[in-house]
Amino acid sequence: MATEAQVITCKAAVAWEANKPLAIEDVLVAPPQAGEVRIKILFTALCHTDAYTWSGKDPEGLFPCILGHEAAGIVESVGEGVTEVQPGDHVIPCYQAECRECKFCKSGKTNLCGKVRAATGVGIMMNDRKSRFSINGKPIYHFMGTSTFSQYTVVHDVSVAKIDPKAPLEKVCLLGCGVATGLGAVWNTAKVEAGSIVAIFGLGTVGLAVAEGAKTAGASRIIGIDIDSKKFDVAKNFGVTEFVNPKDYEKPIQQVLVDLTDGGVDYSFECIGNVSVMRAALECCHKGWGTSVIVGVAASGQEISTRPFQLVTGRVWKGTAFGGFKSRSQVPWLVDKYMKKEIKVDEYITHNLTLGEINKGFDFMHEGSCLRCVLDTQV
């Protein structure tokens, strides 16, 4: 491409400081160095994780930065030594890297990867420990190794999944985080079997993806728990069979669920990031075999608690990141499943805006009626 090896000036939504509106700025994006890929981002979605870091509650949050981690685009150029993608490839940037060489990748036990975490956790690139973004000579930090609220971004090559060029990027961008996380929590982390009873705490995008995953797995009952009863009508379309609003009961929600299910559920999923709900999710599980999966990310410094007897008597407490999916290997597989109409994606998109309307998009997200808001970055 004509821009190869050149600095690109483009628009990006910059978080100059916590809790201040994102500002659309002209940002300089440096060319990719060895092992790096520069991507033209076409569509990016908004996720609660972006809002969490923007709020200032994230201990790893650095300002000024370019947020965003759920997106899709086209490779503009690649740095030295990059072989798996080339200019023109359609890709999804992945905050969960997959190098296939580190201790984690080789273990066969996890989808976590250690190769670039030391850099992505502090908003820089591995090669020279610097940012590829700047404004008037001032470096702007990267976020989660993706920074997709920009028309162009630079990522490590181990964080790029090459996908089917026929897939609509304005839809499959969602497979870079929320939808994949929910499906994988069921299929990879919990391994829900047919006939299981499942409880899902929090019916946002991730919770609904859990419901869809549970339905696909053949769960017999899928109980959705949320304090907003308006969410049930939508949740039914994703597989939720029953709805429980904790506000409708005097007793603790875990007791309500144990009573409803003859001793507890087989699997529960916490999709909120609230530590007291995490406890309820564990304690509503059936004695002897119930498994609870923590999907939601709690605020920094928060701790979980329960009585050890809950675990001694056979319950299992697990966590999941990106639903246990290996990003570069399995995101393309998820895209193929979508193309075969085997998983939902379009149904999660409730709002479509432009990059310039990003602050309005976050307002929608906090109002509760919004599942995913997708931004067209090029308009």
mmCIF file of C-alpha atoms in Angstrom:
data_model
loop_
_atom_site.group_PDB
_atom_site.id
_atom_site.type_symbol
_atom_site.label_atom_id
_atom_site.label_comp_id
_atom_site.label_asym_id
_atom_site.label_seq_id
_atom_site.Cartn_x
_atom_site.Cartn_y
_atom_site.Cartn_z
ATOM 1 C CA MET A 1 0.000 0.000 0.000
ATOM 2 C CA ALA A 2 1.120 3.584 -0.671
ATOM 3 C CA THR A 3 1.321 4.298 3.068
ATOM 4 C CA GLU A 4 3.762 1.450 3.788
ATOM 5 C CA ALA A 5 6.748 2.534 5.919
ATOM 6 C CA GLN A 6 5.186 6.017 6.278
ATOM 7 C CA VAL A 7 3.790 7.635 9.373
ATOM 8 C CA ILE A 8 -0.008 7.794 8.975
ATOM 9 C CA THR A 9 -2.080 10.654 10.355
ATOM 10 C CA CYS A 10 -5.628 9.591 11.183
ATOM 11 C CA LYS A 11 -8.546 10.193 13.540
ATOM 12 C CA ALA A 12 -8.711 8.467 16.922
ATOM 13 C CA ALA A 13 -10.787 8.787 20.088
ATOM 14 C CA VAL A 14 -8.275 9.665 22.795
ATOM 15 C CA ALA A 15 -8.833 9.274 26.536
ATOM 16 C CA TRP A 16 -6.702 12.130 27.867
ATOM 17 C CA GLU A 17 -7.674 11.423 31.459
ATOM 18 C CA ALA A 18 -10.049 9.267 33.477
ATOM 19 C CA ASN A 19 -13.752 10.050 33.210
ATOM 20 C CA LYS A 20 -13.326 12.951 30.778
ATOM 21 C CA PRO A 21 -15.140 12.637 27.416
ATOM 22 C CA LEU A 22 -13.085 10.955 24.710
ATOM 23 C CA ALA A 23 -11.679 13.495 22.238
ATOM 24 C CA ILE A 24 -11.472 12.923 18.493
ATOM 25 C CA GLU A 25 -7.900 13.881 17.619
ATOM 26 C CA ASP A 26 -5.470 13.698 14.719
ATOM 27 C CA VAL A 27 -3.041 10.990 15.774
ATOM 28 C CA LEU A 28 0.283 10.004 14.193
ATOM 29 C CA VAL A 29 0.589 6.224 13.810
ATOM 30 C CA ALA A 30 4.165 5.023 13.242
ATOM 31 C CA PRO A 31 4.958 2.173 10.825
ATOM 32 C CA PRO A 32 5.099 -1.354 12.276
ATOM 33 C CA GLN A 33 8.470 -2.569 13.536
ATOM 34 C CA ALA A 34 9.672 -6.192 13.457
ATOM 35 C CA GLY A 35 6.924 -8.587 14.534
ATOM 36 C CA GLU A 36 4.239 -5.893 14.283
ATOM 37 C CA VAL A 37 1.204 -5.309 12.080
ATOM 38 C CA ARG A 38 -0.486 -2.005 11.193
ATOM 39 C CA ILE A 39 -4.229 -2.419 10.703
ATOM 40 C CA LYS A 40 -6.801 -0.115 9.160
ATOM 41 C CA ILE A 41 -9.667 -0.498 11.649
ATOM 42 C CA LEU A 42 -13.019 -0.372 9.874
ATOM 43 C CA PHE A 43 -15.410 -1.216 12.690
ATOM 44 C CA THR A 44 -15.052 -1.308 16.453
ATOM 45 C CA ALA A 45 -17.587 -2.136 19.159
ATOM 46 C CA LEU A 46 -17.869 -0.728 22.678
ATOM 47 C CA CYS A 47 -17.363 -3.022 25.665
ATOM 48 C CA HIS A 48 -17.712 -2.505 29.423
ATOM 49 C CA THR A 49 -13.978 -3.230 29.806
ATOM 50 C CA ASP A 50 -13.211 -0.041 27.860
ATOM 51 C CA ALA A 51 -15.509 1.905 30.178
ATOM 52 C CA TYR A 52 -13.919 0.297 33.251
ATOM 53 C CA THR A 53 -10.409 1.482 32.314
ATOM 54 C CA TRP A 54 -11.735 4.878 31.214
ATOM 55 C CA SER A 55 -13.384 5.257 34.651
ATOM 56 C CA GLY A 56 -9.957 5.264 36.332
ATOM 57 C CA LYS A 57 -10.687 2.137 38.427
ATOM 58 C CA ASP A 58 -8.327 -0.092 36.425
ATOM 59 C CA PRO A 59 -4.899 -0.286 38.124
ATOM 60 C CA GLU A 60 -3.315 -0.941 34.706
ATOM 61 C CA GLY A 61 -5.126 2.030 33.162
ATOM 62 C CA LEU A 62 -2.729 4.600 31.709
ATOM 63 C CA PHE A 63 -3.553 8.037 30.316
ATOM 64 C CA PRO A 64 -3.518 9.448 27.721
ATOM 65 C CA CYS A 65 -4.474 6.313 25.787
ATOM 66 C CA ILE A 66 -6.518 4.987 22.885
ATOM 67 C CA LEU A 67 -9.025 2.465 24.197
ATOM 68 C CA GLY A 68 -10.914 -0.213 22.234
ATOM 69 C CA HIS A 69 -10.386 -3.961 21.844
ATOM 70 C CA GLU A 70 -13.361 -5.436 19.942
ATOM 71 C CA ALA A 71 -12.856 -4.680 16.265
ATOM 72 C CA ALA A 72 -12.149 -5.784 12.708
ATOM 73 C CA GLY A 73 -10.133 -4.334 9.859
ATOM 74 C CA ILE A 74 -7.675 -4.851 7.024
ATOM 75 C CA VAL A 75 -3.892 -5.196 7.286
ATOM 76 C CA GLU A 76 -2.254 -2.035 5.899
ATOM 77 C CA SER A 77 1.386 -3.088 6.323
ATOM 78 C CA VAL A 78 3.562 -5.522 8.255
ATOM 79 C CA GLY A 79 6.935 -5.275 9.942
ATOM 80 C CA GLU A 80 10.010 -7.372 9.367
ATOM 81 C CA GLY A 81 9.616 -11.105 9.992
ATOM 82 C CA VAL A 82 5.813 -11.141 9.883
ATOM 83 C CA THR A 83 4.716 -14.127 7.804
ATOM 84 C CA GLU A 84 1.217 -15.120 8.875
ATOM 85 C CA VAL A 85 -0.590 -12.027 7.605
ATOM 86 C CA GLN A 86 0.051 -9.657 4.729
ATOM 87 C CA PRO A 87 -1.344 -6.330 3.476
ATOM 88 C CA GLY A 88 -4.963 -6.721 2.395
ATOM 89 C CA ASP A 89 -5.806 -9.557 4.775
ATOM 90 C CA HIS A 90 -9.033 -9.215 6.760
ATOM 91 C CA VAL A 91 -8.289 -9.541 10.463
ATOM 92 C CA ILE A 92 -9.606 -9.308 14.009
ATOM 93 C CA PRO A 93 -7.109 -7.868 16.536
ATOM 94 C CA CYS A 94 -7.011 -10.063 19.656
ATOM 95 C CA TYR A 95 -6.197 -8.736 23.127
ATOM 96 C CA GLN A 96 -5.493 -12.350 24.132
ATOM 97 C CA ALA A 97 -2.337 -13.139 22.163
ATOM 98 C CA GLU A 98 -1.262 -16.585 20.936
ATOM 99 C CA CYS A 99 2.453 -16.987 20.170
ATOM 100 C CA ARG A 100 2.430 -20.827 20.137
ATOM 101 C CA GLU A 101 5.936 -20.806 21.646
ATOM 102 C CA CYS A 102 5.726 -19.722 25.309
ATOM 103 C CA LYS A 103 5.216 -21.910 28.371
ATOM 104 C CA PHE A 104 1.494 -21.067 28.415
ATOM 105 C CA CYS A 105 0.876 -21.754 24.731
ATOM 106 C CA LYS A 106 2.806 -25.033 24.841
ATOM 107 C CA SER A 107 1.081 -26.290 28.018
ATOM 108 C CA GLY A 108 -2.094 -27.380 26.256
ATOM 109 C CA LYS A 109 -3.869 -26.286 29.454
ATOM 110 C CA THR A 110 -4.697 -22.626 28.823
ATOM 111 C CA ASN A 111 -5.387 -20.008 26.175
ATOM 112 C CA LEU A 112 -3.295 -17.441 28.038
ATOM 113 C CA CYS A 113 -0.058 -16.372 26.344
ATOM 114 C CA GLY A 114 2.936 -14.772 28.019
ATOM 115 C CA LYS A 115 4.876 -13.454 25.050
ATOM 116 C CA VAL A 116 3.783 -9.800 24.855
ATOM 117 C CA ARG A 117 1.923 -9.353 28.148
ATOM 118 C CA ALA A 118 4.835 -7.454 29.737
ATOM 119 C CA ALA A 119 4.397 -4.762 27.064
ATOM 120 C CA THR A 120 0.623 -4.749 26.491
ATOM 121 C CA GLY A 121 -0.008 -4.465 30.235
ATOM 122 C CA VAL A 122 1.847 -1.136 30.307
ATOM 123 C CA GLY A 123 0.568 0.339 27.044
ATOM 124 C CA ILE A 124 3.642 -0.069 24.844
ATOM 125 C CA MET A 125 5.091 -2.324 22.133
ATOM 126 C CA MET A 126 7.553 -5.114 22.933
ATOM 127 C CA ASN A 127 10.270 -4.188 20.425
ATOM 128 C CA ASP A 128 11.457 -0.842 21.739
ATOM 129 C CA ARG A 129 9.188 -0.444 24.808
ATOM 130 C CA LYS A 130 7.552 2.577 23.138
ATOM 131 C CA SER A 131 4.153 3.543 21.735
ATOM 132 C CA ARG A 132 3.373 3.780 18.031
ATOM 133 C CA PHE A 133 0.851 6.583 18.663
ATOM 134 C CA SER A 134 1.682 10.243 19.213
ATOM 135 C CA ILE A 135 0.112 13.710 19.131
ATOM 136 C CA ASN A 136 2.416 16.745 18.770
ATOM 137 C CA GLY A 137 5.347 14.581 19.814
ATOM 138 C CA LYS A 138 3.590 13.302 22.958
ATOM 139 C CA PRO A 139 3.269 9.492 23.149
ATOM 140 C CA ILE A 140 -0.262 8.106 23.569
ATOM 141 C CA TYR A 141 -0.450 4.733 25.314
ATOM 142 C CA HIS A 142 -1.804 1.563 23.720
ATOM 143 C CA PHE A 143 -4.615 -0.360 25.455
ATOM 144 C CA MET A 144 -4.850 -4.166 25.798
ATOM 145 C CA GLY A 145 -2.433 -4.461 22.889
ATOM 146 C CA THR A 146 -5.212 -3.441 20.469
ATOM 147 C CA SER A 147 -6.284 0.262 20.701
ATOM 148 C CA THR A 148 -9.105 -0.008 18.184
ATOM 149 C CA PHE A 149 -10.747 3.398 18.741
ATOM 150 C CA SER A 150 -8.494 4.644 15.965
ATOM 151 C CA GLN A 151 -8.674 4.508 12.174
ATOM 152 C CA TYR A 152 -5.251 2.808 12.223
ATOM 153 C CA THR A 153 -3.552 0.828 14.977
ATOM 154 C CA VAL A 154 -0.330 -1.162 15.421
ATOM 155 C CA VAL A 155 -0.436 -4.556 17.144
ATOM 156 C CA HIS A 156 1.923 -7.478 17.747
ATOM 157 C CA ASP A 157 1.683 -10.167 15.080
ATOM 158 C CA VAL A 158 0.806 -12.738 17.771
ATOM 159 C CA SER A 159 -2.372 -10.714 18.403
ATOM 160 C CA VAL A 160 -3.864 -10.847 14.912
ATOM 161 C CA ALA A 161 -6.400 -13.432 13.696
ATOM 162 C CA LYS A 162 -6.741 -13.705 9.920
ATOM 163 C CA ILE A 163 -10.351 -14.350 8.929
ATOM 164 C CA ASP A 164 -12.519 -15.164 5.912
ATOM 165 C CA PRO A 165 -12.503 -12.067 3.637
ATOM 166 C CA LYS A 166 -16.187 -12.677 2.848
ATOM 167 C CA ALA A 167 -17.225 -12.154 6.497
ATOM 168 C CA PRO A 168 -18.922 -8.791 7.184
ATOM 169 C CA LEU A 169 -16.465 -6.858 9.354
ATOM 170 C CA GLU A 170 -19.240 -4.692 10.830
ATOM 171 C CA LYS A 171 -20.650 -7.880 12.427
ATOM 172 C CA VAL A 172 -17.723 -10.199 13.159
ATOM 173 C CA CYS A 173 -15.862 -7.490 15.085
ATOM 174 C CA LEU A 174 -17.940 -8.751 18.052
ATOM 175 C CA LEU A 175 -16.009 -12.029 17.993
ATOM 176 C CA GLY A 176 -12.951 -10.140 19.269
ATOM 177 C CA CYS A 177 -14.330 -10.121 22.812
ATOM 178 C CA GLY A 178 -17.869 -10.393 24.217
ATOM 179 C CA VAL A 179 -19.605 -13.037 22.137
ATOM 180 C CA ALA A 180 -16.529 -15.289 22.009
ATOM 181 C CA THR A 181 -16.065 -14.940 25.774
ATOM 182 C CA GLY A 182 -19.605 -16.079 26.567
ATOM 183 C CA LEU A 183 -19.649 -19.003 24.154
ATOM 184 C CA GLY A 184 -16.220 -20.182 25.264
ATOM 185 C CA ALA A 185 -17.066 -19.985 28.964
ATOM 186 C CA VAL A 186 -19.673 -22.678 28.274
ATOM 187 C CA TRP A 187 -17.911 -24.800 25.656
ATOM 188 C CA ASN A 188 -14.281 -24.606 26.799
ATOM 189 C CA THR A 189 -14.203 -23.681 30.482
ATOM 190 C CA ALA A 190 -17.317 -25.335 31.951
ATOM 191 C CA LYS A 191 -17.835 -27.939 29.193
ATOM 192 C CA VAL A 192 -21.588 -27.950 29.832
ATOM 193 C CA GLU A 193 -23.230 -31.294 28.956
ATOM 194 C CA ALA A 194 -26.650 -31.977 27.453
ATOM 195 C CA GLY A 195 -29.426 -32.002 30.051
ATOM 196 C CA SER A 196 -27.617 -29.644 32.451
ATOM 197 C CA ILE A 197 -29.296 -26.910 34.464
ATOM 198 C CA VAL A 198 -27.507 -23.585 33.975
ATOM 199 C CA ALA A 199 -27.793 -20.243 35.805
ATOM 200 C CA ILE A 200 -26.498 -17.005 34.275
ATOM 201 C CA PHE A 201 -25.998 -13.888 36.403
ATOM 202 C CA GLY A 202 -26.148 -10.735 34.261
ATOM 203 C CA LEU A 203 -27.891 -10.656 30.881
ATOM 204 C CA GLY A 204 -25.702 -8.290 28.907
ATOM 205 C CA THR A 205 -23.895 -9.369 25.749
ATOM 206 C CA VAL A 206 -21.633 -11.849 27.534
ATOM 207 C CA GLY A 207 -24.481 -13.365 29.556
ATOM 208 C CA LEU A 208 -26.617 -13.782 26.450
ATOM 209 C CA ALA A 209 -23.696 -15.433 24.645
ATOM 210 C CA VAL A 210 -23.424 -17.832 27.598
ATOM 211 C CA ALA A 211 -27.136 -18.590 27.147
ATOM 212 C CA GLU A 212 -26.634 -19.259 23.461
ATOM 213 C CA GLY A 213 -23.657 -21.506 24.207
ATOM 214 C CA ALA A 214 -25.671 -23.409 26.828
ATOM 215 C CA LYS A 215 -28.582 -23.876 24.432
ATOM 216 C CA THR A 216 -26.208 -25.224 21.767
ATOM 217 C CA ALA A 217 -24.718 -27.589 24.361
ATOM 218 C CA GLY A 218 -28.202 -28.986 25.065
ATOM 219 C CA ALA A 219 -28.846 -27.546 28.545
ATOM 220 C CA SER A 220 -32.336 -28.492 29.773
ATOM 221 C CA ARG A 221 -32.945 -25.319 31.809
ATOM 222 C CA ILE A 222 -31.221 -21.959 31.350
ATOM 223 C CA ILE A 223 -32.089 -19.580 34.174
ATOM 224 C CA GLY A 224 -31.320 -15.905 33.604
ATOM 225 C CA ILE A 225 -30.795 -13.721 36.690
ATOM 226 C CA ASP A 226 -30.895 -9.934 36.341
ATOM 227 C CA ILE A 227 -32.302 -6.989 38.288
ATOM 228 C CA ASP A 228 -33.798 -5.563 35.071
ATOM 229 C CA SER A 229 -36.896 -7.598 34.186
ATOM 230 C CA LYS A 230 -37.095 -5.890 30.773
ATOM 231 C CA LYS A 231 -34.143 -8.003 29.686
ATOM 232 C CA PHE A 232 -36.080 -11.264 29.761
ATOM 233 C CA ASP A 233 -37.908 -10.803 26.470
ATOM 234 C CA VAL A 234 -34.606 -10.357 24.645
ATOM 235 C CA ALA A 235 -32.943 -13.147 26.627
ATOM 236 C CA LYS A 236 -35.544 -15.688 25.495
ATOM 237 C CA ASN A 237 -34.280 -15.249 21.920
ATOM 238 C CA PHE A 238 -30.826 -16.398 23.051
ATOM 239 C CA GLY A 239 -32.017 -19.515 24.875
ATOM 240 C CA VAL A 240 -32.931 -18.370 28.396
ATOM 241 C CA THR A 241 -35.882 -20.509 29.546
ATOM 242 C CA GLU A 242 -36.627 -18.913 32.938
ATOM 243 C CA PHE A 243 -36.040 -15.508 34.468
ATOM 244 C CA VAL A 244 -35.400 -14.627 38.093
ATOM 245 C CA ASN A 245 -35.194 -11.070 39.419
ATOM 246 C CA PRO A 246 -33.476 -11.040 42.852
ATOM 247 C CA LYS A 247 -35.507 -7.933 43.737
ATOM 248 C CA ASP A 248 -38.654 -10.081 43.761
ATOM 249 C CA TYR A 249 -37.431 -12.181 46.722
ATOM 250 C CA GLU A 250 -36.710 -11.625 50.391
ATOM 251 C CA LYS A 251 -34.256 -14.522 50.676
ATOM 252 C CA PRO A 252 -30.764 -14.641 49.161
ATOM 253 C CA ILE A 253 -30.763 -15.389 45.449
ATOM 254 C CA GLN A 254 -28.634 -18.520 45.931
ATOM 255 C CA GLN A 255 -31.350 -19.997 48.161
ATOM 256 C CA VAL A 256 -34.040 -19.063 45.626
ATOM 257 C CA LEU A 257 -32.151 -20.961 42.930
ATOM 258 C CA VAL A 258 -31.401 -23.990 45.119
ATOM 259 C CA ASP A 259 -35.144 -24.232 45.880
ATOM 260 C CA LEU A 260 -36.071 -23.854 42.199
ATOM 261 C CA THR A 261 -33.687 -26.589 41.043
ATOM 262 C CA ASP A 262 -33.974 -29.405 43.600
ATOM 263 C CA GLY A 263 -30.673 -28.663 45.284
ATOM 264 C CA GLY A 264 -28.857 -26.346 42.910
ATOM 265 C CA VAL A 265 -27.720 -25.832 39.326
ATOM 266 C CA ASP A 266 -25.098 -27.885 37.509
ATOM 267 C CA TYR A 267 -23.320 -24.814 36.137
ATOM 268 C CA SER A 268 -23.453 -21.099 36.934
ATOM 269 C CA PHE A 269 -21.808 -18.146 35.220
ATOM 270 C CA GLU A 270 -21.147 -14.719 36.744
ATOM 271 C CA CYS A 271 -21.123 -12.189 33.904
ATOM 272 C CA ILE A 272 -21.176 -8.935 35.893
ATOM 273 C CA GLY A 273 -17.927 -8.546 37.842
ATOM 274 C CA ASN A 274 -19.570 -8.192 41.265
ATOM 275 C CA VAL A 275 -17.878 -10.174 44.040
ATOM 276 C CA SER A 276 -21.022 -10.672 46.109
ATOM 277 C CA VAL A 277 -22.790 -12.036 43.032
ATOM 278 C CA MET A 278 -19.794 -14.336 42.440
ATOM 279 C CA ARG A 279 -20.425 -15.820 45.887
ATOM 280 C CA ALA A 280 -24.120 -16.311 45.114
ATOM 281 C CA ALA A 281 -23.217 -17.936 41.789
ATOM 282 C CA LEU A 282 -21.006 -20.491 43.550
ATOM 283 C CA GLU A 283 -23.474 -21.167 46.359
ATOM 284 C CA CYS A 284 -26.411 -21.806 44.011
ATOM 285 C CA CYS A 285 -24.477 -24.744 42.523
ATOM 286 C CA HIS A 286 -25.411 -28.340 43.334
ATOM 287 C CA LYS A 287 -23.512 -30.070 46.095
ATOM 288 C CA GLY A 288 -21.082 -32.703 44.851
ATOM 289 C CA TRP A 289 -20.559 -31.480 41.300
ATOM 290 C CA GLY A 290 -21.784 -27.930 40.655
ATOM 291 C CA THR A 291 -19.310 -25.678 38.820
ATOM 292 C CA SER A 292 -19.326 -21.887 38.838
ATOM 293 C CA VAL A 293 -17.388 -19.887 36.252
ATOM 294 C CA ILE A 294 -16.333 -16.280 36.895
ATOM 295 C CA VAL A 295 -16.546 -14.394 33.588
ATOM 296 C CA GLY A 296 -17.066 -10.811 34.810
ATOM 297 C CA VAL A 297 -14.048 -8.702 35.767
ATOM 298 C CA ALA A 298 -14.281 -7.255 39.275
ATOM 299 C CA ALA A 299 -12.811 -3.902 40.222
ATOM 300 C CA SER A 300 -9.196 -3.811 41.379
ATOM 301 C CA GLY A 301 -8.558 -4.850 44.967
ATOM 302 C CA GLN A 302 -11.865 -6.686 45.377
ATOM 303 C CA GLU A 303 -11.788 -10.165 46.905
ATOM 304 C CA ILE A 304 -14.100 -13.153 46.705
ATOM 305 C CA SER A 305 -15.284 -15.106 49.721
ATOM 306 C CA THR A 306 -17.316 -18.169 50.644
ATOM 307 C CA ARG A 307 -17.203 -20.836 53.329
ATOM 308 C CA PRO A 308 -14.548 -23.474 52.521
ATOM 309 C CA PHE A 309 -17.220 -26.115 53.151
ATOM 310 C CA GLN A 310 -18.825 -25.060 49.851
ATOM 311 C CA LEU A 311 -15.738 -26.377 48.048
ATOM 312 C CA VAL A 312 -15.080 -29.309 50.395
ATOM 313 C CA THR A 313 -18.536 -30.591 49.487
ATOM 314 C CA GLY A 314 -17.704 -30.745 45.815
ATOM 315 C CA ARG A 315 -18.430 -27.401 44.218
ATOM 316 C CA VAL A 316 -15.818 -26.041 41.795
ATOM 317 C CA TRP A 317 -14.933 -22.369 41.301
ATOM 318 C CA LYS A 318 -13.296 -21.440 37.964
ATOM 319 C CA GLY A 319 -12.471 -18.366 35.940
ATOM 320 C CA THR A 320 -12.149 -17.745 32.227
ATOM 321 C CA ALA A 321 -10.435 -15.203 29.979
ATOM 322 C CA PHE A 322 -11.664 -14.783 26.395
ATOM 323 C CA GLY A 323 -13.725 -17.918 27.026
ATOM 324 C CA GLY A 324 -10.657 -20.135 26.863
ATOM 325 C CA PHE A 325 -10.374 -19.641 23.095
ATOM 326 C CA LYS A 326 -6.895 -19.590 21.539
ATOM 327 C CA SER A 327 -7.208 -16.367 19.609
ATOM 328 C CA ARG A 328 -5.311 -16.779 16.344
ATOM 329 C CA SER A 329 -6.325 -20.429 15.958
ATOM 330 C CA GLN A 330 -9.967 -20.250 17.001
ATOM 331 C CA VAL A 331 -11.325 -16.783 16.157
ATOM 332 C CA PRO A 332 -11.247 -17.711 12.442
ATOM 333 C CA TRP A 333 -13.211 -20.881 13.366
ATOM 334 C CA LEU A 334 -15.820 -18.755 15.179
ATOM 335 C CA VAL A 335 -16.099 -16.509 12.115
ATOM 336 C CA ASP A 336 -16.688 -19.619 9.984
ATOM 337 C CA LYS A 337 -19.394 -20.800 12.397
ATOM 338 C CA TYR A 338 -21.067 -17.403 12.031
ATOM 339 C CA MET A 339 -20.868 -17.593 8.246
ATOM 340 C CA LYS A 340 -22.600 -21.002 8.423
ATOM 341 C CA LYS A 341 -25.296 -19.426 10.664
ATOM 342 C CA GLU A 342 -24.312 -21.717 13.540
ATOM 343 C CA ILE A 343 -23.854 -18.845 16.020
ATOM 344 C CA LYS A 344 -25.585 -15.494 16.431
ATOM 345 C CA VAL A 345 -23.709 -12.206 16.063
ATOM 346 C CA ASP A 346 -26.023 -9.684 14.336
ATOM 347 C CA GLU A 347 -28.604 -10.042 17.121
ATOM 348 C CA TYR A 348 -26.258 -8.506 19.709
ATOM 349 C CA ILE A 349 -25.886 -5.264 17.744
ATOM 350 C CA THR A 350 -28.468 -2.753 18.951
ATOM 351 C CA HIS A 351 -26.792 0.507 17.896
ATOM 352 C CA ASN A 352 -24.653 1.655 14.958
ATOM 353 C CA LEU A 353 -22.782 4.976 15.178
ATOM 354 C CA THR A 354 -19.609 6.616 13.870
ATOM 355 C CA LEU A 355 -16.286 7.091 15.656
ATOM 356 C CA GLY A 356 -17.178 10.757 16.139
ATOM 357 C CA GLU A 357 -20.265 9.699 18.128
ATOM 358 C CA ILE A 358 -18.328 7.446 20.501
ATOM 359 C CA ASN A 359 -19.274 9.326 23.689
ATOM 360 C CA LYS A 360 -22.957 8.987 22.774
ATOM 361 C CA GLY A 361 -22.329 5.265 22.256
ATOM 362 C CA PHE A 362 -21.025 4.878 25.806
ATOM 363 C CA ASP A 363 -24.088 6.757 27.084
ATOM 364 C CA PHE A 364 -26.279 4.198 25.312
ATOM 365 C CA MET A 365 -24.247 1.348 26.801
ATOM 366 C CA HIS A 366 -24.824 2.588 30.347
ATOM 367 C CA GLU A 367 -28.573 3.016 29.770
ATOM 368 C CA GLY A 368 -29.106 -0.751 29.738
ATOM 369 C CA SER A 369 -31.088 -1.140 26.504
ATOM 370 C CA CYS A 370 -27.870 -1.336 24.484
ATOM 371 C CA LEU A 371 -26.130 -4.674 23.991
ATOM 372 C CA ARG A 372 -23.418 -3.832 21.491
ATOM 373 C CA CYS A 373 -22.843 -0.513 19.776
ATOM 374 C CA VAL A 374 -20.694 -0.785 16.635
ATOM 375 C CA LEU A 375 -18.823 2.259 15.362
ATOM 376 C CA ASP A 376 -17.893 2.857 11.739
ATOM 377 C CA THR A 377 -14.425 4.375 12.160
ATOM 378 C CA GLN A 378 -14.023 5.601 8.593
ATOM 379 C CA VAL A 379 -17.070 7.893 8.284
#
